[in-house]
Tab-separated table of C-alpha atoms in Angstrom:
chain	number	residue	atom	x	y	z
A	1	UNK	CA	3.260	13.238	-10.932
A	2	UNK	CA	5.824	10.852	-9.543
A	3	UNK	CA	7.734	13.168	-7.403
A	4	UNK	CA	7.016	10.302	-4.277
A	5	UNK	CA	8.576	7.743	-6.259
A	6	UNK	CA	11.447	9.965	-7.111
A	7	UNK	CA	11.675	10.653	-3.555
A	8	UNK	CA	11.765	6.593	-2.329
A	9	UNK	CA	14.580	5.938	-5.015
A	10	UNK	CA	16.694	8.578	-3.719
A	11	UNK	CA	16.386	7.309	0.192
A	12	UNK	CA	19.983	7.093	1.885
A	13	UNK	CA	21.676	10.085	-0.175
A	14	UNK	CA	23.871	12.261	0.609
A	15	UNK	CA	22.945	14.926	3.494
A	16	UNK	CA	24.415	18.018	4.764
A	17	UNK	CA	26.201	15.596	7.020
A	18	UNK	CA	27.514	12.238	5.631
A	19	UNK	CA	27.805	11.347	2.026
A	20	UNK	CA	26.069	8.521	0.712
A	21	UNK	CA	28.812	6.400	0.973
A	22	UNK	CA	29.535	7.200	4.493
A	23	UNK	CA	25.792	6.502	5.307
A	24	UNK	CA	26.204	3.268	3.507
A	25	UNK	CA	29.689	1.794	4.985
A	26	UNK	CA	28.527	2.602	8.539
A	27	UNK	CA	25.215	1.451	8.339
A	28	UNK	CA	26.815	-1.743	7.046
A	29	UNK	CA	29.555	-1.663	9.294
A	30	UNK	CA	27.119	-2.244	12.179
A	31	UNK	CA	24.846	-5.278	10.155
A	32	UNK	CA	22.291	-2.548	9.919
A	33	UNK	CA	19.710	-2.016	6.623
A	34	UNK	CA	17.840	1.321	6.066
A	35	UNK	CA	14.983	1.195	3.707
A	36	UNK	CA	12.170	3.595	2.210
A	37	UNK	CA	8.373	2.652	1.516
A	38	UNK	CA	5.431	4.087	0.784
A	39	UNK	CA	1.540	3.989	0.593
A	40	UNK	CA	-0.678	5.940	-0.666
A	41	UNK	CA	-1.347	8.055	2.311
A	42	UNK	CA	2.486	7.518	4.161
A	43	UNK	CA	6.004	7.155	3.750
A	44	UNK	CA	8.049	5.204	5.724
A	45	UNK	CA	11.920	5.343	6.372
A	46	UNK	CA	13.158	3.021	8.546
A	47	UNK	CA	16.453	1.059	10.025
A	48	UNK	CA	16.761	-2.368	11.347
A	49	UNK	CA	19.902	-3.133	13.443
A	50	UNK	CA	20.431	-5.186	16.677
A	51	UNK	CA	19.808	-3.533	19.819
A	52	UNK	CA	23.626	-2.956	20.690
A	53	UNK	CA	24.229	-0.349	18.217
A	54	UNK	CA	20.217	0.951	17.582
A	55	UNK	CA	22.048	4.091	18.199
A	56	UNK	CA	24.656	4.624	15.146
A	57	UNK	CA	21.736	3.341	12.852
A	58	UNK	CA	18.842	5.612	14.412
A	59	UNK	CA	21.930	8.647	13.918
A	60	UNK	CA	22.163	7.486	10.343
A	61	UNK	CA	18.406	7.637	9.927
A	62	UNK	CA	17.818	10.445	11.506
A	63	UNK	CA	20.378	12.215	8.953
A	64	UNK	CA	18.475	11.163	5.937
A	65	UNK	CA	15.509	12.422	7.207
A	66	UNK	CA	16.074	15.183	7.811
A	67	UNK	CA	19.046	16.507	6.164
A	68	UNK	CA	18.764	15.381	2.553
A	69	UNK	CA	20.639	17.411	-0.215
A	70	UNK	CA	19.506	16.012	-3.211
A	71	UNK	CA	22.467	16.890	-5.259
A	72	UNK	CA	21.410	16.690	-9.116
A	73	UNK	CA	24.429	14.076	-10.114
A	74	UNK	CA	23.030	11.680	-7.000
A	75	UNK	CA	19.371	11.899	-8.153
A	76	UNK	CA	20.773	11.224	-11.486
A	77	UNK	CA	22.421	8.364	-10.738
A	78	UNK	CA	19.174	7.190	-9.277
A	79	UNK	CA	17.289	6.952	-12.643
A	80	UNK	CA	18.450	3.332	-13.688
A	81	UNK	CA	16.916	2.087	-10.255
A	82	UNK	CA	13.786	3.515	-11.157
A	83	UNK	CA	13.169	2.951	-14.487
A	84	UNK	CA	14.288	-1.114	-12.877
A	85	UNK	CA	11.086	-0.725	-10.899
A	86	UNK	CA	8.895	0.562	-13.685
A	87	UNK	CA	9.696	-2.015	-15.803
A	88	UNK	CA	9.591	-4.542	-13.234
A	89	UNK	CA	6.003	-3.889	-12.449
A	90	UNK	CA	3.391	-6.821	-12.591
A	91	UNK	CA	0.355	-6.360	-14.807
A	92	UNK	CA	-1.681	-6.957	-12.057
A	93	UNK	CA	0.130	-4.246	-10.075
A	94	UNK	CA	-0.453	-1.522	-12.948
A	95	UNK	CA	-4.301	-3.115	-13.099
A	96	UNK	CA	-4.351	-2.101	-9.386
A	97	UNK	CA	-2.757	1.266	-9.946
A	98	UNK	CA	-5.068	1.791	-12.722
A	99	UNK	CA	-7.780	0.724	-10.796
A	100	UNK	CA	-7.082	4.079	-7.806
A	101	UNK	CA	-6.366	6.275	-10.751
A	102	UNK	CA	-9.821	5.594	-12.469
A	103	UNK	CA	-11.596	5.530	-9.122
A	104	UNK	CA	-10.030	8.417	-7.329
A	105	UNK	CA	-8.097	10.151	-10.237
A	106	UNK	CA	-6.390	12.986	-7.708
A	107	UNK	CA	-5.742	12.440	-3.856
A	108	UNK	CA	-5.738	8.310	-3.746
A	109	UNK	CA	-5.978	8.100	-7.651
A	110	UNK	CA	-1.688	9.602	-7.165
A	111	UNK	CA	-0.025	6.899	-8.455
A	112	UNK	CA	3.169	5.166	-6.456
A	113	UNK	CA	4.985	4.656	-9.381
A	114	UNK	CA	6.549	7.316	-11.696
A	115	UNK	CA	4.669	8.149	-14.981
A	116	UNK	CA	7.324	6.995	-17.397
A	117	UNK	CA	7.208	10.523	-19.782
A	118	UNK	CA	8.252	12.028	-16.094
A	119	UNK	CA	11.203	10.118	-15.902
A	120	UNK	CA	14.162	12.524	-14.947
A	121	UNK	CA	12.357	15.261	-14.502
A	122	UNK	CA	12.379	15.732	-10.717
A	123	UNK	CA	15.215	18.067	-10.197
A	124	UNK	CA	16.533	18.941	-6.241
A	125	UNK	CA	14.454	22.069	-6.065
A	126	UNK	CA	11.222	20.121	-6.520
A	127	UNK	CA	12.668	17.008	-4.122
A	128	UNK	CA	13.209	19.510	-1.574
A	129	UNK	CA	10.319	21.534	-2.277
A	130	UNK	CA	8.446	18.301	-1.506
A	131	UNK	CA	9.698	17.276	1.623
A	132	UNK	CA	9.927	20.404	2.806
A	133	UNK	CA	5.852	20.841	2.325
A	134	UNK	CA	4.635	17.506	3.484
A	135	UNK	CA	7.464	16.502	6.034
A	136	UNK	CA	6.297	18.229	8.933
A	137	UNK	CA	6.182	17.591	12.558
A	138	UNK	CA	2.903	17.886	12.659
A	139	UNK	CA	2.385	15.299	9.922
A	140	UNK	CA	5.300	12.580	11.708
A	141	UNK	CA	5.668	9.631	14.045
A	142	UNK	CA	8.082	8.179	15.404
A	143	UNK	CA	8.369	4.410	16.256
A	144	UNK	CA	10.189	1.618	16.855
A	145	UNK	CA	10.019	-2.024	17.767
A	146	UNK	CA	12.279	-4.095	20.445
A	147	UNK	CA	13.593	-0.205	21.793
A	148	UNK	CA	12.239	1.069	24.768
A	149	UNK	CA	10.260	4.713	24.947
A	150	UNK	CA	12.999	6.096	27.083
A	151	UNK	CA	15.029	5.562	24.237
A	152	UNK	CA	13.145	6.518	21.051
A	153	UNK	CA	12.171	9.899	22.930
A	154	UNK	CA	16.176	10.681	22.985
A	155	UNK	CA	16.824	9.953	19.436
A	156	UNK	CA	13.641	11.653	18.941
A	157	UNK	CA	15.569	15.374	19.698
A	158	UNK	CA	18.233	13.791	16.562
A	159	UNK	CA	15.060	14.573	13.874
A	160	UNK	CA	14.827	17.883	12.517
A	161	UNK	CA	11.895	18.609	10.520
A	162	UNK	CA	9.567	21.530	9.422
A	163	UNK	CA	6.947	23.005	11.615
A	164	UNK	CA	3.494	22.819	11.345
A	165	UNK	CA	0.874	20.193	10.065
A	166	UNK	CA	1.432	20.463	6.313
A	167	UNK	CA	-0.962	20.832	3.306
A	168	UNK	CA	-4.700	19.499	4.679
A	169	UNK	CA	-6.261	16.669	3.675
A	170	UNK	CA	-8.486	17.152	0.466
A	171	UNK	CA	-11.667	15.202	1.375
A	172	UNK	CA	-11.590	11.584	-1.509
A	173	UNK	CA	-14.160	11.321	-3.890
A	174	UNK	CA	-15.366	7.910	-5.674
A	175	UNK	CA	-15.944	7.735	-9.494
A	176	UNK	CA	-17.179	4.702	-11.034
A	177	UNK	CA	-14.543	5.234	-14.026
A	178	UNK	CA	-12.998	2.845	-16.331
A	179	UNK	CA	-9.210	3.096	-18.086
A	180	UNK	CA	-7.907	0.632	-20.002
A	181	UNK	CA	-4.595	-0.383	-21.150
A	182	UNK	CA	-3.853	-2.895	-24.453
A	183	UNK	CA	-0.625	-4.765	-24.321
A	184	UNK	CA	0.879	-7.466	-25.928
A	185	UNK	CA	0.591	-11.151	-24.894
A	186	UNK	CA	-2.064	-13.368	-24.064
A	187	UNK	CA	-3.524	-12.578	-20.535
A	188	UNK	CA	-5.799	-10.240	-19.113
A	189	UNK	CA	-5.653	-8.641	-15.978
A	190	UNK	CA	-9.029	-6.550	-14.655
A	191	UNK	CA	-9.133	-4.876	-11.798
A	192	UNK	CA	-12.496	-3.955	-10.215
A	193	UNK	CA	-13.720	-1.773	-7.049
A	194	UNK	CA	-16.253	-0.032	-5.153
A	195	UNK	CA	-16.233	2.836	-2.536
A	196	UNK	CA	-16.412	1.503	1.162
A	197	UNK	CA	-15.747	3.686	4.568
A	198	UNK	CA	-12.188	4.183	5.448
A	199	UNK	CA	-9.983	2.399	8.236
A	200	UNK	CA	-11.418	5.125	10.683
A	201	UNK	CA	-14.410	3.108	10.842
A	202	UNK	CA	-13.505	-0.315	12.506
A	203	UNK	CA	-16.283	-2.052	12.578
A	204	UNK	CA	-17.154	-1.752	8.554
A	205	UNK	CA	-13.371	-2.033	8.190
A	206	UNK	CA	-12.896	-5.497	9.939
A	207	UNK	CA	-16.288	-6.574	7.904
A	208	UNK	CA	-14.926	-5.895	4.549
A	209	UNK	CA	-11.631	-7.840	5.518
A	210	UNK	CA	-13.608	-10.562	6.339
A	211	UNK	CA	-15.543	-10.337	3.148
A	212	UNK	CA	-12.563	-10.043	1.253
A	213	UNK	CA	-11.505	-13.612	2.683
A	214	UNK	CA	-14.620	-14.778	1.990
A	215	UNK	CA	-14.592	-13.332	-1.725
A	216	UNK	CA	-11.351	-15.304	-1.736
A	217	UNK	CA	-7.553	-13.736	-1.596
A	218	UNK	CA	-5.575	-16.153	-3.681
A	219	UNK	CA	-4.061	-19.869	-3.132
A	220	UNK	CA	-3.842	-20.930	0.845
A	221	UNK	CA	-1.326	-23.443	-0.270
A	222	UNK	CA	1.845	-22.480	-2.588
A	223	UNK	CA	1.331	-23.254	-6.632
A	224	UNK	CA	-2.368	-23.994	-5.412
A	225	UNK	CA	-6.166	-23.429	-6.672
A	226	UNK	CA	-7.512	-20.469	-5.709
A	227	UNK	CA	-9.985	-20.859	-2.808
A	228	UNK	CA	-13.425	-18.456	-2.121
A	229	UNK	CA	-16.730	-17.220	-4.270
A	230	UNK	CA	-14.926	-15.425	-6.882
A	231	UNK	CA	-12.075	-17.857	-7.796
A	232	UNK	CA	-15.057	-20.582	-8.384
A	233	UNK	CA	-17.360	-18.192	-10.520
A	234	UNK	CA	-14.203	-17.634	-12.812
A	235	UNK	CA	-13.548	-21.130	-12.659
A	236	UNK	CA	-17.022	-21.913	-14.229
A	237	UNK	CA	-16.334	-19.750	-17.213
A	238	UNK	CA	-13.941	-21.967	-18.330
A	239	UNK	CA	-10.781	-21.642	-19.390
A	240	UNK	CA	-7.680	-20.560	-17.466
A	241	UNK	CA	-8.596	-17.880	-15.179
A	242	UNK	CA	-8.639	-17.010	-12.079
A	243	UNK	CA	-9.942	-14.251	-9.537
A	244	UNK	CA	-9.500	-13.084	-5.783
A	245	UNK	CA	-11.058	-10.306	-3.505
A	246	UNK	CA	-9.335	-7.368	-3.363
A	247	UNK	CA	-10.029	-4.575	-0.059
A	248	UNK	CA	-7.654	-1.840	0.154
A	249	UNK	CA	-8.309	1.035	2.981
A	250	UNK	CA	-7.206	3.969	3.421
A	251	UNK	CA	-8.103	7.070	6.051
A	252	UNK	CA	-11.065	8.284	4.930
A	253	UNK	CA	-12.439	6.021	1.982
A	254	UNK	CA	-11.610	2.619	0.564
A	255	UNK	CA	-12.059	-0.119	-2.050
A	256	UNK	CA	-13.538	-3.387	-2.111
A	257	UNK	CA	-13.722	-5.459	-4.855
A	258	UNK	CA	-11.716	-8.144	-7.092
A	259	UNK	CA	-9.289	-9.200	-9.318
A	260	UNK	CA	-9.491	-10.981	-12.322
A	261	UNK	CA	-6.323	-12.660	-14.698
A	262	UNK	CA	-7.359	-14.455	-17.346
A	263	UNK	CA	-6.443	-15.792	-20.897
A	264	UNK	CA	-7.354	-13.408	-23.396
A	265	UNK	CA	-9.946	-15.371	-25.077
A	266	UNK	CA	-12.230	-16.416	-22.380
A	267	UNK	CA	-11.378	-12.956	-19.743
A	268	UNK	CA	-15.326	-11.750	-20.756
A	269	UNK	CA	-16.433	-14.443	-19.448
A	270	UNK	CA	-14.656	-14.491	-16.404
A	271	UNK	CA	-15.036	-10.607	-15.979
A	272	UNK	CA	-18.709	-10.806	-16.455
A	273	UNK	CA	-19.204	-14.142	-14.493
A	274	UNK	CA	-16.715	-12.216	-11.263
A	275	UNK	CA	-19.601	-9.360	-11.291
A	276	UNK	CA	-22.491	-11.824	-11.006
A	277	UNK	CA	-20.926	-12.837	-8.059
A	278	UNK	CA	-20.031	-9.770	-6.618
A	279	UNK	CA	-23.918	-8.640	-7.328
A	280	UNK	CA	-25.198	-11.780	-5.445
A	281	UNK	CA	-22.633	-12.333	-2.434
A	282	UNK	CA	-24.446	-13.959	0.392
A	283	UNK	CA	-22.557	-15.213	3.665
A	284	UNK	CA	-23.004	-18.064	5.660
A	285	UNK	CA	-21.698	-18.289	9.548
A	286	UNK	CA	-19.465	-21.131	8.485
A	287	UNK	CA	-17.743	-18.994	5.875
A	288	UNK	CA	-17.458	-15.830	8.566
A	289	UNK	CA	-15.983	-18.123	11.186
A	290	UNK	CA	-13.340	-19.441	8.126
A	291	UNK	CA	-12.609	-15.662	7.593
A	292	UNK	CA	-12.177	-14.816	11.293
A	293	UNK	CA	-9.500	-17.247	11.672
A	294	UNK	CA	-7.712	-16.305	8.377
A	295	UNK	CA	-7.948	-12.523	9.618
A	296	UNK	CA	-6.569	-13.389	12.104
A	297	UNK	CA	-3.585	-15.473	10.999
A	298	UNK	CA	-3.009	-12.518	8.610
A	299	UNK	CA	-2.662	-10.267	11.355
A	300	UNK	CA	-0.352	-12.395	13.292
A	301	UNK	CA	1.628	-12.779	10.203
A	302	UNK	CA	2.172	-9.063	9.951
A	303	UNK	CA	3.281	-8.786	13.702
A	304	UNK	CA	6.189	-11.685	13.071
A	305	UNK	CA	7.835	-9.109	10.447
A	306	UNK	CA	9.155	-5.981	12.624
A	307	UNK	CA	9.330	-3.955	9.255
A	308	UNK	CA	5.697	-5.057	8.527
A	309	UNK	CA	5.013	-4.680	12.067
A	310	UNK	CA	6.371	-0.748	13.004
A	311	UNK	CA	4.752	0.083	9.052
A	312	UNK	CA	1.067	-0.968	10.376
A	313	UNK	CA	1.718	0.735	13.680
A	314	UNK	CA	2.758	3.700	12.030
A	315	UNK	CA	-0.351	4.278	9.679
A	316	UNK	CA	-2.984	3.209	12.507
A	317	UNK	CA	-0.896	6.255	14.422
A	318	UNK	CA	-1.200	8.752	11.266
A	319	UNK	CA	-4.929	8.081	10.932
A	320	UNK	CA	-6.203	7.577	14.097
A	321	UNK	CA	-3.677	9.182	16.477
A	322	UNK	CA	-3.279	5.618	18.523
A	323	UNK	CA	-1.947	2.368	17.734
A	324	UNK	CA	-4.585	-0.821	18.333
A	325	UNK	CA	-2.478	-3.342	21.005
A	326	UNK	CA	-2.350	-6.845	19.535
A	327	UNK	CA	-4.249	-8.576	22.389
A	328	UNK	CA	-7.324	-6.429	21.228
A	329	UNK	CA	-7.933	-7.950	17.518
A	330	UNK	CA	-9.223	-11.328	18.803
A	331	UNK	CA	-11.715	-9.319	20.431
A	332	UNK	CA	-12.186	-7.065	17.989
A	333	UNK	CA	-12.891	-9.599	14.893
A	334	UNK	CA	-15.167	-12.036	17.503
A	335	UNK	CA	-17.288	-9.052	17.985
A	336	UNK	CA	-18.356	-8.456	14.088
A	337	UNK	CA	-21.434	-10.759	13.422
A	338	UNK	CA	-22.288	-12.853	10.155
A	339	UNK	CA	-25.408	-10.112	9.692
A	340	UNK	CA	-22.570	-6.992	9.723
A	341	UNK	CA	-20.404	-9.158	6.910
A	342	UNK	CA	-23.786	-9.640	4.993
A	343	UNK	CA	-24.780	-5.974	5.343
A	344	UNK	CA	-20.995	-5.167	3.605
A	345	UNK	CA	-21.687	-7.764	1.049
A	346	UNK	CA	-25.132	-5.919	0.354
A	347	UNK	CA	-23.379	-2.803	0.206
A	348	UNK	CA	-21.345	-3.882	-2.669
A	349	UNK	CA	-23.687	-5.627	-4.617
A	350	UNK	CA	-25.273	-2.270	-5.015
A	351	UNK	CA	-22.607	-0.136	-5.054
A	352	UNK	CA	-20.798	1.332	-8.401
A	353	UNK	CA	-17.720	0.121	-9.958
A	354	UNK	CA	-14.732	1.346	-11.071
A	355	UNK	CA	-12.747	-0.655	-13.439
A	356	UNK	CA	-9.060	-0.958	-14.306
A	357	UNK	CA	-8.120	-3.423	-17.491
A	358	UNK	CA	-4.291	-4.181	-18.857
A	359	UNK	CA	-2.803	-7.161	-21.451
A	360	UNK	CA	-5.253	-8.211	-24.143
A	361	UNK	CA	-8.408	-7.089	-23.705
A	362	UNK	CA	-10.026	-8.335	-27.390
A	363	UNK	CA	-12.363	-10.234	-25.089
A	364	UNK	CA	-13.094	-7.741	-22.117
A	365	UNK	CA	-16.471	-6.281	-21.973
A	366	UNK	CA	-16.450	-2.246	-21.035
A	367	UNK	CA	-17.831	-1.094	-17.652
A	368	UNK	CA	-21.111	0.251	-18.789
A	369	UNK	CA	-21.485	-3.342	-20.264
A	370	UNK	CA	-21.438	-5.085	-17.193
C-alpha cells in the first residue's frame, strides 16, 4: 500500500547512467521540466521542452523511466515531500479517496496517497520490484505533442522496459459500503457514488459526463455560486452548503454521484436533500443542450494544455488501444440524445450508493439511513 505514491515522489532520482543532480541540471539547462503524475490505472512520466532540444529532454526522461536505481539515501530524502503531500490534501480529496476505497476495496480502491502508517516503509527493493512487475513493454505507450512520429519512433529505442504484458487486470467489483473519518472543525465533506460502466462504453460514458454537468460541476465563475440540480438541492436545506456532481471513469467501471460540502450543523439535511435529488433526477432537452456545450468546452480546455492532452491520449491508448481524434468529439457528443441522458439518470436513481464522509460528522446520517 502506498508504493505508487512513493514512486511518484521518487521520480527523477539517480539512474544507472546519471545522478539526480545531473538529470535536474541538464534538463533545467535546456529550459525543460520532468514530471510524474498518476491516476488509478496509469503513471505518466513526461518532459516538456522546446522542439529544438527535445532530444536532450527525452534522453533523460527515458533514462529515468528505464534505469532508476532508487538508492536508499535518496528514497529517504523524498519522505518530507511525501509527508507534505499527505498534509496538504484537502478534505474533499480525502472524501473522494475514501469513496473509492469503500466502493471498490481493492484495485480501483487502492489510494493515490500513501497511508500515514506506511510512510518510510518502501525500500529500494520494493520500488524496484514494483516497477519491474508493472512497467513492462506490453503495458506502456510513448506519446508526444508537437513532435513527429518518426522522431518518437527513434526515441522509443532509448526506452528499455521489461518484456511481457505484466500482471493481468482483475475485474472490478462494486460494493455499496461506507467509510467515515471524524476530524476537528466545523465542516463536513461527504462523497456519494453509484457504479456505472467504464470508459470503453463511449455512449454511456458520454451520457454520464453530460449527466454530471446537469447535476452541477461547480461554479462557472470564480468565487461564484454553484450551478446545477444538486447545488439547488443543497441550498434548499438551509445553512451554508454546496454540492456538485462527480463522474470518475476507468477502464471497466466508474462512479457517478455527488460531493457535498457543508457546515456541520446542517450537513445532515444537505446530504439527505442531495440524495433525494439523485433519486429523482429528470432531464430536459434544454438542460442536455447546455450540458453538451459545457462538456465540449471542458474537452477543448484539456486540449489547450499539452501535459493534460498527452495524459488524456495515453489513458485512451492504454484503455482502448486507440486515441479519439479531437474533431470527433463534437460529433459523438451531438449524437447523445436526451433519452440517453435520462436513461443514465434513471440508472443512477435505482442504483445502490457507496458513501464516504470526512470532518465533523455529528449530523451526517449513515448510509443505511438515507
